[in-house]
Amino acid sequence: MLKSPSASPEEEWLKKAIDQLKSGIPFFVRFVGKIELPCSIAEEPDPENRISIVCGCLRKVAQSASILNESYGIPEIAEKFLENAKIIVKNVEVQLSIYDNVFTIGDYVTNKFFGRHKIADIAFAHLDSEARDIFGYYALERKIGKDDKRFYYVIQSESGLQVLAAMKLAFTVYAEKKQNSGEDVDVFKV
């Protein structure tokens, strides 16, 4: 790739990162597990409470996988929300690949996949502010002939901030594509 004489280093980096999203940005992470939510997080009207619920999701799954201990408390608002939630612990090393239209979680050697989500079905991603290596994303899982389900996928990696930066870039690129095509870009409807 030839360097444009008028482009700043930041612009060059951004262009390379956007190009890399087309073929996927791979991260080697631990897929801790997921939690099936009984209802949409969007049903909680207060944004601060939604953040507490998300934090509770992260910690509940990480505690179930023995990655976090009980000293990482579950916010009270989250306890009520998570009463009937189903936790599925995997605790396996995988590759998280972030593309400009989809996220995948899987083992490319054994060809076992734990998640494939279109960006349109992902509402947001979040990093635990106290356990900085635990993060996740909230997605709608669609299967033909079955009811849609809502899951919060929990991941562990020392590169959590870099993964979230790649996710944010993917969300931004996706929204720009949708905006340019005139389609609805509201991804917080799951």
PDB file of C-alpha atoms in Angstrom:
ATOM      1  CA  MET A   1       0.000   0.000   0.000  1.00  0.00           C
ATOM      2  CA  LEU A   2       1.447   3.360  -0.995  1.00  0.00           C
ATOM      3  CA  LYS A   3       1.423   6.043   1.618  1.00  0.00           C
ATOM      4  CA  SER A   4      -0.582   9.108   0.684  1.00  0.00           C
ATOM      5  CA  PRO A   5       1.586  12.242   1.046  1.00  0.00           C
ATOM      6  CA  SER A   6      -1.307  14.181   2.582  1.00  0.00           C
ATOM      7  CA  ALA A   7      -2.492  11.509   5.039  1.00  0.00           C
ATOM      8  CA  SER A   8      -1.474  11.705   8.683  1.00  0.00           C
ATOM      9  CA  PRO A   9      -0.153   8.593  10.474  1.00  0.00           C
ATOM     10  CA  GLU A  10      -3.513   8.333  12.292  1.00  0.00           C
ATOM     11  CA  GLU A  11      -5.405   8.422   8.989  1.00  0.00           C
ATOM     12  CA  GLU A  12      -3.104   5.761   7.526  1.00  0.00           C
ATOM     13  CA  TRP A  13      -3.594   3.575  10.605  1.00  0.00           C
ATOM     14  CA  LEU A  14      -7.379   3.996  10.417  1.00  0.00           C
ATOM     15  CA  LYS A  15      -7.462   3.139   6.720  1.00  0.00           C
ATOM     16  CA  LYS A  16      -5.397  -0.022   7.354  1.00  0.00           C
ATOM     17  CA  ALA A  17      -7.666  -1.035  10.248  1.00  0.00           C
ATOM     18  CA  ILE A  18     -10.809  -0.527   8.148  1.00  0.00           C
ATOM     19  CA  ASP A  19      -9.259  -2.579   5.337  1.00  0.00           C
ATOM     20  CA  GLN A  20      -8.358  -5.314   7.828  1.00  0.00           C
ATOM     21  CA  LEU A  21     -11.998  -5.514   9.009  1.00  0.00           C
ATOM     22  CA  LYS A  22     -12.948  -6.806   5.554  1.00  0.00           C
ATOM     23  CA  SER A  23     -10.913  -9.990   6.082  1.00  0.00           C
ATOM     24  CA  GLY A  24     -11.377 -10.023   9.856  1.00  0.00           C
ATOM     25  CA  ILE A  25      -9.279  -8.846  12.770  1.00  0.00           C
ATOM     26  CA  PRO A  26      -8.389 -11.961  14.803  1.00  0.00           C
ATOM     27  CA  PHE A  27      -7.899 -11.988  18.571  1.00  0.00           C
ATOM     28  CA  PHE A  28      -6.937 -15.066  20.555  1.00  0.00           C
ATOM     29  CA  VAL A  29      -9.085 -14.970  23.678  1.00  0.00           C
ATOM     30  CA  ARG A  30     -10.760 -17.142  26.299  1.00  0.00           C
ATOM     31  CA  PHE A  31     -14.466 -17.601  25.633  1.00  0.00           C
ATOM     32  CA  VAL A  32     -15.740 -17.717  29.202  1.00  0.00           C
ATOM     33  CA  GLY A  33     -19.340 -18.436  28.293  1.00  0.00           C
ATOM     34  CA  LYS A  34     -22.666 -16.773  27.759  1.00  0.00           C
ATOM     35  CA  ILE A  35     -25.784 -15.948  29.669  1.00  0.00           C
ATOM     36  CA  GLU A  36     -29.240 -16.260  28.159  1.00  0.00           C
ATOM     37  CA  LEU A  37     -31.341 -13.331  29.281  1.00  0.00           C
ATOM     38  CA  PRO A  38     -35.052 -13.747  29.986  1.00  0.00           C
ATOM     39  CA  CYS A  39     -35.859 -10.320  28.524  1.00  0.00           C
ATOM     40  CA  SER A  40     -34.219  -7.475  26.653  1.00  0.00           C
ATOM     41  CA  ILE A  41     -31.826  -5.157  28.468  1.00  0.00           C
ATOM     42  CA  ALA A  42     -33.572  -2.381  26.511  1.00  0.00           C
ATOM     43  CA  GLU A  43     -36.596  -2.913  28.793  1.00  0.00           C
ATOM     44  CA  GLU A  44     -34.622  -1.154  31.530  1.00  0.00           C
ATOM     45  CA  PRO A  45     -35.249   2.570  30.857  1.00  0.00           C
ATOM     46  CA  ASP A  46     -32.309   3.968  32.870  1.00  0.00           C
ATOM     47  CA  PRO A  47     -28.964   3.856  30.970  1.00  0.00           C
ATOM     48  CA  GLU A  48     -26.989   3.667  34.249  1.00  0.00           C
ATOM     49  CA  ASN A  49     -29.027   0.644  35.333  1.00  0.00           C
ATOM     50  CA  ARG A  50     -28.401  -0.997  31.954  1.00  0.00           C
ATOM     51  CA  ILE A  51     -24.651  -0.621  32.523  1.00  0.00           C
ATOM     52  CA  SER A  52     -25.061  -2.226  35.962  1.00  0.00           C
ATOM     53  CA  ILE A  53     -27.027  -5.103  34.403  1.00  0.00           C
ATOM     54  CA  VAL A  54     -24.300  -5.631  31.798  1.00  0.00           C
ATOM     55  CA  CYS A  55     -21.638  -5.577  34.513  1.00  0.00           C
ATOM     56  CA  GLY A  56     -23.705  -8.148  36.405  1.00  0.00           C
ATOM     57  CA  CYS A  57     -23.866 -10.366  33.298  1.00  0.00           C
ATOM     58  CA  LEU A  58     -20.093 -10.237  32.878  1.00  0.00           C
ATOM     59  CA  ARG A  59     -19.409 -11.034  36.507  1.00  0.00           C
ATOM     60  CA  LYS A  60     -22.082 -13.730  36.868  1.00  0.00           C
ATOM     61  CA  VAL A  61     -20.640 -15.744  33.973  1.00  0.00           C
ATOM     62  CA  ALA A  62     -17.015 -15.135  35.043  1.00  0.00           C
ATOM     63  CA  GLN A  63     -17.835 -16.238  38.607  1.00  0.00           C
ATOM     64  CA  SER A  64     -19.603 -19.360  37.304  1.00  0.00           C
ATOM     65  CA  ALA A  65     -16.419 -20.180  35.354  1.00  0.00           C
ATOM     66  CA  SER A  66     -14.271 -19.571  38.492  1.00  0.00           C
ATOM     67  CA  ILE A  67     -12.444 -16.716  36.769  1.00  0.00           C
ATOM     68  CA  LEU A  68     -13.684 -14.024  39.161  1.00  0.00           C
ATOM     69  CA  ASN A  69     -14.289 -14.493  42.856  1.00  0.00           C
ATOM     70  CA  GLU A  70     -17.241 -13.231  44.884  1.00  0.00           C
ATOM     71  CA  SER A  71     -15.398 -10.018  45.820  1.00  0.00           C
ATOM     72  CA  TYR A  72     -16.507  -8.723  42.420  1.00  0.00           C
ATOM     73  CA  GLY A  73     -20.068  -7.989  43.444  1.00  0.00           C
ATOM     74  CA  ILE A  74     -23.138  -8.301  41.260  1.00  0.00           C
ATOM     75  CA  PRO A  75     -25.028  -4.968  41.270  1.00  0.00           C
ATOM     76  CA  GLU A  76     -28.426  -5.268  42.983  1.00  0.00           C
ATOM     77  CA  ILE A  77     -30.359  -4.130  39.885  1.00  0.00           C
ATOM     78  CA  ALA A  78     -28.624  -6.904  37.937  1.00  0.00           C
ATOM     79  CA  GLU A  79     -29.513  -9.584  40.517  1.00  0.00           C
ATOM     80  CA  LYS A  80     -33.225  -8.977  39.917  1.00  0.00           C
ATOM     81  CA  PHE A  81     -32.756  -8.940  36.153  1.00  0.00           C
ATOM     82  CA  LEU A  82     -30.670 -12.132  36.121  1.00  0.00           C
ATOM     83  CA  GLU A  83     -32.924 -14.238  38.390  1.00  0.00           C
ATOM     84  CA  ASN A  84     -34.082 -16.580  35.618  1.00  0.00           C
ATOM     85  CA  ALA A  85     -31.056 -16.254  33.345  1.00  0.00           C
ATOM     86  CA  LYS A  86     -29.408 -19.421  32.037  1.00  0.00           C
ATOM     87  CA  ILE A  87     -25.596 -19.497  32.234  1.00  0.00           C
ATOM     88  CA  ILE A  88     -23.547 -21.606  29.832  1.00  0.00           C
ATOM     89  CA  VAL A  89     -19.866 -21.872  30.802  1.00  0.00           C
ATOM     90  CA  LYS A  90     -17.337 -22.870  28.113  1.00  0.00           C
ATOM     91  CA  ASN A  91     -13.981 -21.549  29.396  1.00  0.00           C
ATOM     92  CA  VAL A  92     -12.034 -22.388  26.215  1.00  0.00           C
ATOM     93  CA  GLU A  93      -9.301 -20.708  24.188  1.00  0.00           C
ATOM     94  CA  VAL A  94     -10.720 -19.517  20.859  1.00  0.00           C
ATOM     95  CA  GLN A  95     -10.327 -16.956  18.138  1.00  0.00           C
ATOM     96  CA  LEU A  96     -12.635 -13.957  18.190  1.00  0.00           C
ATOM     97  CA  SER A  97     -12.730 -12.487  14.687  1.00  0.00           C
ATOM     98  CA  ILE A  98     -14.183  -9.055  14.118  1.00  0.00           C
ATOM     99  CA  TYR A  99     -15.328  -8.220  10.606  1.00  0.00           C
ATOM    100  CA  ASP A 100     -17.098  -5.165   9.251  1.00  0.00           C
ATOM    101  CA  ASN A 101     -20.426  -7.045   9.313  1.00  0.00           C
ATOM    102  CA  VAL A 102     -20.090  -9.980  11.744  1.00  0.00           C
ATOM    103  CA  PHE A 103     -18.304 -11.256  14.885  1.00  0.00           C
ATOM    104  CA  THR A 104     -17.326 -14.930  15.148  1.00  0.00           C
ATOM    105  CA  ILE A 105     -16.141 -16.923  18.164  1.00  0.00           C
ATOM    106  CA  GLY A 106     -14.610 -20.272  17.369  1.00  0.00           C
ATOM    107  CA  ASP A 107     -11.782 -22.729  17.163  1.00  0.00           C
ATOM    108  CA  TYR A 108     -10.595 -22.700  13.570  1.00  0.00           C
ATOM    109  CA  VAL A 109      -8.484 -25.844  14.083  1.00  0.00           C
ATOM    110  CA  THR A 110     -11.348 -28.086  15.233  1.00  0.00           C
ATOM    111  CA  ASN A 111     -13.929 -26.067  13.290  1.00  0.00           C
ATOM    112  CA  LYS A 112     -16.081 -25.712  16.434  1.00  0.00           C
ATOM    113  CA  PHE A 113     -17.876 -22.391  16.647  1.00  0.00           C
ATOM    114  CA  PHE A 114     -19.597 -20.876  19.667  1.00  0.00           C
ATOM    115  CA  GLY A 115     -21.098 -17.802  18.079  1.00  0.00           C
ATOM    116  CA  ARG A 116     -21.561 -15.954  14.819  1.00  0.00           C
ATOM    117  CA  HIS A 117     -23.389 -12.664  15.069  1.00  0.00           C
ATOM    118  CA  LYS A 118     -24.240 -10.114  12.442  1.00  0.00           C
ATOM    119  CA  ILE A 119     -23.453  -6.624  13.653  1.00  0.00           C
ATOM    120  CA  ALA A 120     -27.120  -5.718  13.113  1.00  0.00           C
ATOM    121  CA  ASP A 121     -27.932  -8.240  15.887  1.00  0.00           C
ATOM    122  CA  ILE A 122     -25.359  -6.878  18.361  1.00  0.00           C
ATOM    123  CA  ALA A 123     -26.496  -4.048  20.595  1.00  0.00           C
ATOM    124  CA  PHE A 124     -23.238  -3.121  22.332  1.00  0.00           C
ATOM    125  CA  ALA A 125     -19.979  -4.299  23.884  1.00  0.00           C
ATOM    126  CA  HIS A 126     -18.680  -3.491  27.359  1.00  0.00           C
ATOM    127  CA  LEU A 127     -15.514  -3.913  29.456  1.00  0.00           C
ATOM    128  CA  ASP A 128     -15.808  -4.507  33.222  1.00  0.00           C
ATOM    129  CA  SER A 129     -14.351  -1.396  34.866  1.00  0.00           C
ATOM    130  CA  GLU A 130     -12.861  -3.388  37.770  1.00  0.00           C
ATOM    131  CA  ALA A 131     -11.873  -6.671  36.099  1.00  0.00           C
ATOM    132  CA  ARG A 132     -10.306  -5.065  33.022  1.00  0.00           C
ATOM    133  CA  ASP A 133      -9.621  -8.357  31.251  1.00  0.00           C
ATOM    134  CA  ILE A 134     -13.322  -9.364  31.251  1.00  0.00           C
ATOM    135  CA  PHE A 135     -15.567  -7.972  28.535  1.00  0.00           C
ATOM    136  CA  GLY A 136     -18.436  -9.020  26.378  1.00  0.00           C
ATOM    137  CA  TYR A 137     -21.162  -8.155  23.953  1.00  0.00           C
ATOM    138  CA  TYR A 138     -24.950  -8.386  23.900  1.00  0.00           C
ATOM    139  CA  ALA A 139     -26.439 -10.120  20.879  1.00  0.00           C
ATOM    140  CA  LEU A 140     -29.649 -11.529  19.521  1.00  0.00           C
ATOM    141  CA  GLU A 141     -29.356 -15.126  18.395  1.00  0.00           C
ATOM    142  CA  ARG A 142     -31.638 -16.014  15.512  1.00  0.00           C
ATOM    143  CA  LYS A 143     -32.364 -19.590  14.448  1.00  0.00           C
ATOM    144  CA  ILE A 144     -34.803 -20.503  11.705  1.00  0.00           C
ATOM    145  CA  GLY A 145     -38.019 -21.946  13.108  1.00  0.00           C
ATOM    146  CA  LYS A 146     -37.162 -20.994  16.706  1.00  0.00           C
ATOM    147  CA  ASP A 147     -37.792 -17.974  18.897  1.00  0.00           C
ATOM    148  CA  ASP A 148     -35.025 -15.371  18.980  1.00  0.00           C
ATOM    149  CA  LYS A 149     -32.894 -15.488  22.137  1.00  0.00           C
ATOM    150  CA  ARG A 150     -30.840 -12.783  23.829  1.00  0.00           C
ATOM    151  CA  PHE A 151     -27.368 -13.619  25.085  1.00  0.00           C
ATOM    152  CA  TYR A 152     -24.505 -11.757  26.666  1.00  0.00           C
ATOM    153  CA  TYR A 153     -21.224 -13.307  25.473  1.00  0.00           C
ATOM    154  CA  VAL A 154     -18.377 -13.069  28.000  1.00  0.00           C
ATOM    155  CA  ILE A 155     -14.729 -13.077  26.958  1.00  0.00           C
ATOM    156  CA  GLN A 156     -11.423 -12.827  28.808  1.00  0.00           C
ATOM    157  CA  SER A 157      -8.303 -11.296  27.312  1.00  0.00           C
ATOM    158  CA  GLU A 158      -5.445  -9.089  28.407  1.00  0.00           C
ATOM    159  CA  SER A 159      -6.130  -7.184  25.173  1.00  0.00           C
ATOM    160  CA  GLY A 160      -9.677  -6.215  26.164  1.00  0.00           C
ATOM    161  CA  LEU A 161      -9.271  -2.543  25.285  1.00  0.00           C
ATOM    162  CA  GLN A 162      -7.841  -3.361  21.850  1.00  0.00           C
ATOM    163  CA  VAL A 163     -10.670  -5.819  21.163  1.00  0.00           C
ATOM    164  CA  LEU A 164     -13.245  -3.210  22.175  1.00  0.00           C
ATOM    165  CA  ALA A 165     -11.541  -0.645  19.929  1.00  0.00           C
ATOM    166  CA  ALA A 166     -11.837  -3.075  16.996  1.00  0.00           C
ATOM    167  CA  MET A 167     -15.490  -3.723  17.882  1.00  0.00           C
ATOM    168  CA  LYS A 168     -16.186   0.012  18.030  1.00  0.00           C
ATOM    169  CA  LEU A 169     -14.540   0.463  14.643  1.00  0.00           C
ATOM    170  CA  ALA A 170     -16.670  -2.372  13.217  1.00  0.00           C
ATOM    171  CA  PHE A 171     -19.839  -0.770  14.616  1.00  0.00           C
ATOM    172  CA  THR A 172     -18.824   2.599  13.126  1.00  0.00           C
ATOM    173  CA  VAL A 173     -17.998   1.161   9.691  1.00  0.00           C
ATOM    174  CA  TYR A 174     -21.252  -0.818   9.706  1.00  0.00           C
ATOM    175  CA  ALA A 175     -23.307   2.253  10.673  1.00  0.00           C
ATOM    176  CA  GLU A 176     -21.640   4.333   7.942  1.00  0.00           C
ATOM    177  CA  LYS A 177     -22.396   1.648   5.349  1.00  0.00           C
ATOM    178  CA  LYS A 178     -26.026   1.517   6.462  1.00  0.00           C
ATOM    179  CA  GLN A 179     -26.318   5.295   6.504  1.00  0.00           C
ATOM    180  CA  ASN A 180     -24.863   5.538   3.006  1.00  0.00           C
ATOM    181  CA  SER A 181     -27.351   2.925   1.791  1.00  0.00           C
ATOM    182  CA  GLY A 182     -30.283   4.671   3.510  1.00  0.00           C
ATOM    183  CA  GLU A 183     -31.095   1.739   5.826  1.00  0.00           C
ATOM    184  CA  ASP A 184     -32.001   1.907   9.517  1.00  0.00           C
ATOM    185  CA  VAL A 185     -28.853   1.990  11.683  1.00  0.00           C
ATOM    186  CA  ASP A 186     -30.439   1.600  15.128  1.00  0.00           C
ATOM    187  CA  VAL A 187     -28.641  -1.467  16.461  1.00  0.00           C
ATOM    188  CA  PHE A 188     -30.022  -1.093  20.010  1.00  0.00           C
ATOM    189  CA  LYS A 189     -33.273  -2.859  19.303  1.00  0.00           C
ATOM    190  CA  VAL A 190     -32.422  -6.331  20.568  1.00  0.00           C
TER     191      VAL A 190
END
